[in-house]
Tab-separated table of C-alpha atoms and ligand atoms in Angstrom:
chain	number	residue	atom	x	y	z
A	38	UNK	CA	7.745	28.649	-8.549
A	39	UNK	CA	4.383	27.370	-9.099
A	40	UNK	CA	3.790	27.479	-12.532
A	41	UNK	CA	3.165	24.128	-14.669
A	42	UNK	CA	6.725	24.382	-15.944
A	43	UNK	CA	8.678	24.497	-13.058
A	44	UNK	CA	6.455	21.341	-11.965
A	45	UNK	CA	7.789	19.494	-15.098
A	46	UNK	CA	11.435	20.765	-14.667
A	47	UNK	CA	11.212	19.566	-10.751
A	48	UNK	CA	9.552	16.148	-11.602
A	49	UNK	CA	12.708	15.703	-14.421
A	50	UNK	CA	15.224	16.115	-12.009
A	51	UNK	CA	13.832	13.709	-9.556
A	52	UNK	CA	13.019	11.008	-12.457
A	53	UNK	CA	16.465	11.478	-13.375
A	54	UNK	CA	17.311	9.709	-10.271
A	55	UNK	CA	17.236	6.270	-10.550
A	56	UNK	CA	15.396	5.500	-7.525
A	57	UNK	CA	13.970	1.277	-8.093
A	58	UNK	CA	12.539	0.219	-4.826
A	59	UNK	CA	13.937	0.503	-1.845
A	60	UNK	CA	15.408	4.058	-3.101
A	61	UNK	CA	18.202	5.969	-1.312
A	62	UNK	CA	20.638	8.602	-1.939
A	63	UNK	CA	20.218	10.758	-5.083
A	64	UNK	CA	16.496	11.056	-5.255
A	65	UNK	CA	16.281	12.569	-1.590
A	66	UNK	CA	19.332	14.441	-2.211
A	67	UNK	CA	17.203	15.909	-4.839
A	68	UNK	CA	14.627	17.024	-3.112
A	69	UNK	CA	16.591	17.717	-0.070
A	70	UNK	CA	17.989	20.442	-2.468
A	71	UNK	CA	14.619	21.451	-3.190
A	72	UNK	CA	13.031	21.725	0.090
A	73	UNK	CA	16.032	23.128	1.882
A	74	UNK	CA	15.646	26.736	-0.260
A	75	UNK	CA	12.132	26.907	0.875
A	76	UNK	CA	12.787	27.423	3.811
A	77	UNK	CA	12.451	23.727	5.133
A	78	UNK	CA	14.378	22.093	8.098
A	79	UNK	CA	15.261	18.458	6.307
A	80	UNK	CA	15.697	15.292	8.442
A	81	UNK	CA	16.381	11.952	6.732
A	82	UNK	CA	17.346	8.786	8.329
A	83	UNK	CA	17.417	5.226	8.377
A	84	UNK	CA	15.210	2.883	9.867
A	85	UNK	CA	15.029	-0.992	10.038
A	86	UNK	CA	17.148	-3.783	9.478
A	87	UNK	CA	17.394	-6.596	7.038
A	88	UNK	CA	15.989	-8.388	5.263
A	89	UNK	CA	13.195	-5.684	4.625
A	90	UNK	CA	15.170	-2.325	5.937
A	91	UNK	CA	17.463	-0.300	5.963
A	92	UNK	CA	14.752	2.030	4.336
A	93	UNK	CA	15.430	5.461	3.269
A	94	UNK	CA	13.589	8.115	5.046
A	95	UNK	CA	12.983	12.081	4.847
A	96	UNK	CA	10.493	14.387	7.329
A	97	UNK	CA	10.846	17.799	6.014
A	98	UNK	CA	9.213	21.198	8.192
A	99	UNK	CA	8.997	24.260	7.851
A	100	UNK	CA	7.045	25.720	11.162
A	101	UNK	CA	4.553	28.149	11.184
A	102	UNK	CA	3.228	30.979	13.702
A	103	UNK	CA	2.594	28.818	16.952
A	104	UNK	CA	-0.480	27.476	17.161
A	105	UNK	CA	-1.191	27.241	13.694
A	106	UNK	CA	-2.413	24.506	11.455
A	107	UNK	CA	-0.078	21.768	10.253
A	108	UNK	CA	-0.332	20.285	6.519
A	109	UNK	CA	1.393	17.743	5.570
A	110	UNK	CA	2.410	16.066	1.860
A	111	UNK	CA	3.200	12.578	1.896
A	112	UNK	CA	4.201	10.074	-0.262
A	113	UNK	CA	7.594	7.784	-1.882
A	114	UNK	CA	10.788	8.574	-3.945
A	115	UNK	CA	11.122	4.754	-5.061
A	116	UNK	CA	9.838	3.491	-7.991
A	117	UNK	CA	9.317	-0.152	-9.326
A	118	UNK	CA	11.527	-1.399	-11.896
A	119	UNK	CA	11.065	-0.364	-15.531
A	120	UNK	CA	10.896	-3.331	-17.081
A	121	UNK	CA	11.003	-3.895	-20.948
A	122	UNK	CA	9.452	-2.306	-23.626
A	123	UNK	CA	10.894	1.618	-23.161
A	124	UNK	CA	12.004	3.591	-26.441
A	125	UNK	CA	14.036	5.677	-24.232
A	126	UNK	CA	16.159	5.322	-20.964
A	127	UNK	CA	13.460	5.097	-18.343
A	128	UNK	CA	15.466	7.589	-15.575
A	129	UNK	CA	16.092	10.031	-18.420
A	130	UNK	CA	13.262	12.223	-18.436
A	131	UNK	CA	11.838	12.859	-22.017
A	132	UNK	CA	9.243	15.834	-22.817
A	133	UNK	CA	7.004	14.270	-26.185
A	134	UNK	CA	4.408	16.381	-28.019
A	135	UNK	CA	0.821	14.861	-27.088
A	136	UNK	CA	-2.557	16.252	-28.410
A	137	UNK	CA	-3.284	18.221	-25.595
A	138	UNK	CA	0.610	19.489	-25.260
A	139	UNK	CA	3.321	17.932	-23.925
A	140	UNK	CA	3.712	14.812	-21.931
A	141	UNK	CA	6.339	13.568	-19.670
A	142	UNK	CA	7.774	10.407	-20.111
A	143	UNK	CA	10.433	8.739	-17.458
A	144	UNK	CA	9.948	5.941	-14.481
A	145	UNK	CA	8.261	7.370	-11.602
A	146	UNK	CA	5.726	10.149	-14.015
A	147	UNK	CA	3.070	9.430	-12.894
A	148	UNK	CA	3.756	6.856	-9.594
A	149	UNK	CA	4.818	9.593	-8.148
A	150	UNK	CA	7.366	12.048	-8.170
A	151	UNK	CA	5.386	13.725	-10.460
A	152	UNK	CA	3.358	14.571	-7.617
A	153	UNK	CA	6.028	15.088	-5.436
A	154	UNK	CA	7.034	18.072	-7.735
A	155	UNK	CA	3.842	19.194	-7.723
A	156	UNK	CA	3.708	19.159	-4.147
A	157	UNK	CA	7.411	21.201	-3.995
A	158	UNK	CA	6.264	24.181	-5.898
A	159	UNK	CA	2.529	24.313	-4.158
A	160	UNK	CA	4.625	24.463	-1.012
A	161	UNK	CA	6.478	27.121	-2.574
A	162	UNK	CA	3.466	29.553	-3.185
A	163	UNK	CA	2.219	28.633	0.601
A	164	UNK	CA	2.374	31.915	2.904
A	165	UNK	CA	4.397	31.184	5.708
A	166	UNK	CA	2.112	32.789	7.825
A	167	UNK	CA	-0.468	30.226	6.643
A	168	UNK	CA	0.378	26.983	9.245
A	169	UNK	CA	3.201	24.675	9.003
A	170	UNK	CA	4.050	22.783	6.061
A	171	UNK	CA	5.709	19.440	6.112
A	172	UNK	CA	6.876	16.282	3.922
A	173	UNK	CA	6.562	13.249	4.800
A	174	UNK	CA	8.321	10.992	2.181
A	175	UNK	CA	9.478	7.223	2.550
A	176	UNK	CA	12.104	5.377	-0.199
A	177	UNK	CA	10.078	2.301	0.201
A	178	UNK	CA	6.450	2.559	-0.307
A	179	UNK	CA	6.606	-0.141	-3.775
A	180	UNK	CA	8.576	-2.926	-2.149
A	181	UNK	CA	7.693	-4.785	1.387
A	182	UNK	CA	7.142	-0.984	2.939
A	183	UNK	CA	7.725	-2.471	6.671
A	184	UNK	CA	9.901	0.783	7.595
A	185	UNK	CA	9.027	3.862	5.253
A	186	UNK	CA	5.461	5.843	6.690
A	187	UNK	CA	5.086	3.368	9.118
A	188	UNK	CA	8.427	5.224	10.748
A	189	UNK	CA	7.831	8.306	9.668
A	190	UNK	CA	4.962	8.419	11.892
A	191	UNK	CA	6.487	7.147	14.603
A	192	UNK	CA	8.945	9.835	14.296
A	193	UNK	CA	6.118	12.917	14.249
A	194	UNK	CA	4.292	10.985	16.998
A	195	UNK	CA	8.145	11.120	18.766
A	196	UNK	CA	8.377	14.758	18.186
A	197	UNK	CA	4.359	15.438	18.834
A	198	UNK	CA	4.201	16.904	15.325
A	199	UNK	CA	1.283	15.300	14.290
A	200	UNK	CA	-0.327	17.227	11.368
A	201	UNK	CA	-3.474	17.991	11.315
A	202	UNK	CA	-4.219	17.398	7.369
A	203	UNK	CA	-2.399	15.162	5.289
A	204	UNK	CA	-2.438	14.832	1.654
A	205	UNK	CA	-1.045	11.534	-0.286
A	206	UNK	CA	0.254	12.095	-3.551
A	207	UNK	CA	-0.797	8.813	-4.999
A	208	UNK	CA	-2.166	8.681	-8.304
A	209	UNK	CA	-5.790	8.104	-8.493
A	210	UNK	CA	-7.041	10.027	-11.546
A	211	UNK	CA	-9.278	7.672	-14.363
A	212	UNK	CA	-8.884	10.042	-17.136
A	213	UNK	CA	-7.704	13.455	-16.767
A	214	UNK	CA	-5.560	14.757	-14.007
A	215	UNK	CA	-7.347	15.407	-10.816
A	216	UNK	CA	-10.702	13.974	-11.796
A	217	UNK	CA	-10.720	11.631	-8.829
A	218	UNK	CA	-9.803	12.743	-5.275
A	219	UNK	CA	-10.124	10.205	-2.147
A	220	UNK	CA	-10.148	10.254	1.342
A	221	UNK	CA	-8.913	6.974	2.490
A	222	UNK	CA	-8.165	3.504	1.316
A	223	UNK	CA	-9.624	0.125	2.517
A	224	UNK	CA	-7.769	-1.853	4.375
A	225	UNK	CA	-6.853	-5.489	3.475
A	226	UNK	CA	-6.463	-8.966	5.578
A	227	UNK	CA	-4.675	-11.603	4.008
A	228	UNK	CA	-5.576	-15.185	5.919
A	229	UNK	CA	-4.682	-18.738	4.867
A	230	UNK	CA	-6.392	-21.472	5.875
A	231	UNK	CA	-5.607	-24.939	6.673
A	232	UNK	CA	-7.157	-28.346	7.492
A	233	UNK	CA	-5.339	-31.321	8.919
A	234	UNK	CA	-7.559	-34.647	8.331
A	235	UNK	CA	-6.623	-38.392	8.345
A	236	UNK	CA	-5.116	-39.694	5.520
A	237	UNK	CA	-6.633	-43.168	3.845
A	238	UNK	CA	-8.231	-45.296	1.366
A	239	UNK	CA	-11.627	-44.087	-0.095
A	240	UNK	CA	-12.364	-47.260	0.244
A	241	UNK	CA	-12.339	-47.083	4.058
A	242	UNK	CA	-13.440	-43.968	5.517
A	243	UNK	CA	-13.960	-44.993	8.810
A	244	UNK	CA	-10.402	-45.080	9.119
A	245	UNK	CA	-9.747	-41.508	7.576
A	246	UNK	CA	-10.724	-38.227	8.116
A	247	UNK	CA	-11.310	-36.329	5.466
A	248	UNK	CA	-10.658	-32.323	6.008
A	249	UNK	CA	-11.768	-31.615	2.220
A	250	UNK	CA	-15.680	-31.266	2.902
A	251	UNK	CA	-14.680	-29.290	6.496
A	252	UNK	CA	-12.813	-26.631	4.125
A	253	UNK	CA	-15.497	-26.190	2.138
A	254	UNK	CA	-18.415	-25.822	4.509
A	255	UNK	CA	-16.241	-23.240	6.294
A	256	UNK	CA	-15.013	-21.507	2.915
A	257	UNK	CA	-19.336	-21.096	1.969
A	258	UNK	CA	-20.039	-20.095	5.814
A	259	UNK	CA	-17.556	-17.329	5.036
A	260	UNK	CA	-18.582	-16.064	1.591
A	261	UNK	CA	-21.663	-15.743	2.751
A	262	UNK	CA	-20.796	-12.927	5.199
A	263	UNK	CA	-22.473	-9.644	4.707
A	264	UNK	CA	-19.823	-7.294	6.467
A	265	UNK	CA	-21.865	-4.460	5.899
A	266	UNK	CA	-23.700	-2.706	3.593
A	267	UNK	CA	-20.977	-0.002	2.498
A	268	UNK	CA	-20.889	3.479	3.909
A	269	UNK	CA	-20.871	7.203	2.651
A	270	UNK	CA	-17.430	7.347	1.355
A	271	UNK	CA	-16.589	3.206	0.814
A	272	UNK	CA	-18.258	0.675	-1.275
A	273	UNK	CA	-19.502	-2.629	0.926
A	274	UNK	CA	-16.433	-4.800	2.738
A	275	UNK	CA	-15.655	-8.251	0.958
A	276	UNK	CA	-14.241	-11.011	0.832
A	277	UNK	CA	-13.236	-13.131	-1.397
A	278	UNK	CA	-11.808	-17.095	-1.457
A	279	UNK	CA	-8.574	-16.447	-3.788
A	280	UNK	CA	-6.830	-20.233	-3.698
A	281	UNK	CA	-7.963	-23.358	-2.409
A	282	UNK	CA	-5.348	-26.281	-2.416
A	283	UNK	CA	-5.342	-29.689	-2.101
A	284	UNK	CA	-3.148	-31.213	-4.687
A	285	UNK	CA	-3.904	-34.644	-4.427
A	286	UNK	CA	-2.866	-36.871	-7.322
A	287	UNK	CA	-4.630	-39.898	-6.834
A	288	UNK	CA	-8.123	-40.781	-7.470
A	289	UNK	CA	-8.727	-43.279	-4.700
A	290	UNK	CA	-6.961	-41.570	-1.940
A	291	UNK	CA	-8.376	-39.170	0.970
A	292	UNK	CA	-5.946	-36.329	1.505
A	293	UNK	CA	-4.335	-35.689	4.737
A	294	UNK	CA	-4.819	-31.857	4.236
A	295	UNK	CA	-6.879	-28.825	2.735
A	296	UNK	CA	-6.002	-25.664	2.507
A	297	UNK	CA	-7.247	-22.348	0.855
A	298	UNK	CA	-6.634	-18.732	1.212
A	299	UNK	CA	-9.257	-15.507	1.287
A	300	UNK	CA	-8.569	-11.625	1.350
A	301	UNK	CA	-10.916	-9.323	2.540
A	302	UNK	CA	-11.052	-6.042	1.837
A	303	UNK	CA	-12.743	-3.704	4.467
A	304	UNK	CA	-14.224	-0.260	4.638
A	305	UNK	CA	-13.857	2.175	7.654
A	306	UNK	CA	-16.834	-0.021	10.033
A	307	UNK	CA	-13.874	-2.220	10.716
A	308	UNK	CA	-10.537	-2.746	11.840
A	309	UNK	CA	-8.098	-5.876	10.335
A	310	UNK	CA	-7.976	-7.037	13.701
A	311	UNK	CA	-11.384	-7.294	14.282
A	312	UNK	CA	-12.299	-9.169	11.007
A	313	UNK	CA	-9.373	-11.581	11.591
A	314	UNK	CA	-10.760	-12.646	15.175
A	315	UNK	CA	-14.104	-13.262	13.560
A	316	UNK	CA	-12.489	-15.570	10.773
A	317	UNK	CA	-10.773	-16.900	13.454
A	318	UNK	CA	-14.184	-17.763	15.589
A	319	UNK	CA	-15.935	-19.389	12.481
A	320	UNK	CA	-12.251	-21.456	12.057
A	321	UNK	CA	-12.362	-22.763	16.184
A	322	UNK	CA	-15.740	-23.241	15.574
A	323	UNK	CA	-15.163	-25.211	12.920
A	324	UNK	CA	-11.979	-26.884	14.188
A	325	UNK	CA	-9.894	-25.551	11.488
A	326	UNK	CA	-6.431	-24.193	11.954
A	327	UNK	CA	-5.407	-20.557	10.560
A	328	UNK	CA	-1.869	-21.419	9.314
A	329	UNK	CA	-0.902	-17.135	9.386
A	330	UNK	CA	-2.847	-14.217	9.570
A	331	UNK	CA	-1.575	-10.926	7.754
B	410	ZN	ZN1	2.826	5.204	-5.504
């Protein structure tokens, strides 16, 4: 194990499994049958219920001297679906002369069992003296992802096997392999916004209320926010107004509601929650109503 072909012969056999989103069965059998020689104690199971689970998940260990550190791989079997446009079958792997050797082709190369086969035969050259080694692998990470990592660490928190280092196997390299490594992602709050008014007649105002201009002074109040200035590892938090909606077809005619939508994207000085009760203060101060907040 360990050396760059085995990685490309381990990565074929899981692309080989068609594995679209949520993915089950013959991709975890795979590496089930990978791990298990290794030396690892496998555990998959099932969590959630319709419509977004049952998902497909698989918590693999193999313990070290007591006391010891515990590393953990993690990352997803599933894939999106391929789409048009492939020359070949996209689950049947396909090694093509490239300028700088050979590149595999197949769904799932690069996004990411790839990676996953990368981590397999790292995890075979580990010592096992060195800590314990585990994988932490969900079957739905592309689709709604309600009941893939989110259970898996449930499950370690059940057990107390929290690790103590944890690397995700998601591709991030720009331009050649492992020219970008990072140590987190921002997180992301979704909120919609909307405005009940009065509807009426232009021409009478004073019998309408309009919730158009109440939208918008809230919408600039809130792009103006400076969340912060960035930090050592994270560019600045933002947000941005993505939709605003009124849909009103007639000219003379003061709409009954306004709505619009933002997404913010935050860096490690906040948490979702926090940013949504703040949107949520400017909104009561404003009187405006926060249809959902996700
Ligand atoms: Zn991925």
């Amino acid at each position: 194990m360990g050396s760059s072909s085995d990685v490309v012969e381990l990565a074929e056999r899981l692309i080989a499994c068609p594995s679209v989103t949520p993915a089950a069965g013959l991709a975890f059998d795979a590496l089930g049958a990978m791990l298990a020689p290794l030396g690892f104690a496998v555990t998959r199971f099932q969590a959630g219920e319709p419509p977004d689970g049952p998902v497909e998940n698989l918590l693999a260990t193999r313990p070290g001297p007591a006391g010891s550190r515990h590393f953990a791989f993690a990352g997803h079997l599933d894939v999106v679906p391929p789409g048009e446009g492939w020359t070949t079958a996209p689950f049947a792997p396909e090694r093509r002369p490239s300028p700088g050797g050979e590149l595999l082709y197949g769904r799932g190369a690069v996004d990411m069992k790839g990676a996953i086969a990368a981590m397999v035969a790292a995890a075979a050259d580990v010592p096992r003296d060195a800590g314990t080694v585990s994988f932490v692998i969900t079957g739905d990470e592309e689709g709604p992802a309600r009941f893939g990592t989110v259970a898996l660490i449930e499950k370690m928190r059940a057990s107390g096997a929290i690790p103590d280092l944890c690397l995700v196997g998601e591709p991030t390299s720009v331009s050649r392999l492992g020219d970008m490594a990072k140590i987190g992602r921002r997180g992301s709050v979704n909120v919609w916004l909307s405005v009940a008014g009065r509807e009426g007649h232009v021409a009478y105002p004073h019998l309408a209320d309009n919730p158009v201009p109440k939208l918008v002074t809230m919408l600039a109040e809130l792009d103006a926010l400076e969340l912060d200035a960035g930090t050592e590892w994270f560019q600045p938090s933002n947000l941005e107004i993505t939709d605003l909606m009124v849909g009103n077809p007639a000219t003379n005619v003061i709409p009954a509601e306004a709505r619009a939508r933002i997404s913010i994207r935050f860096n490690d000085l906040h948490t979702g929650a926090e940013l949504a009760a703040r949107v949520t203060e400017i909104a009561v101060y404003r009187r405006i109503a926060l249809s959902a907040l996700a």
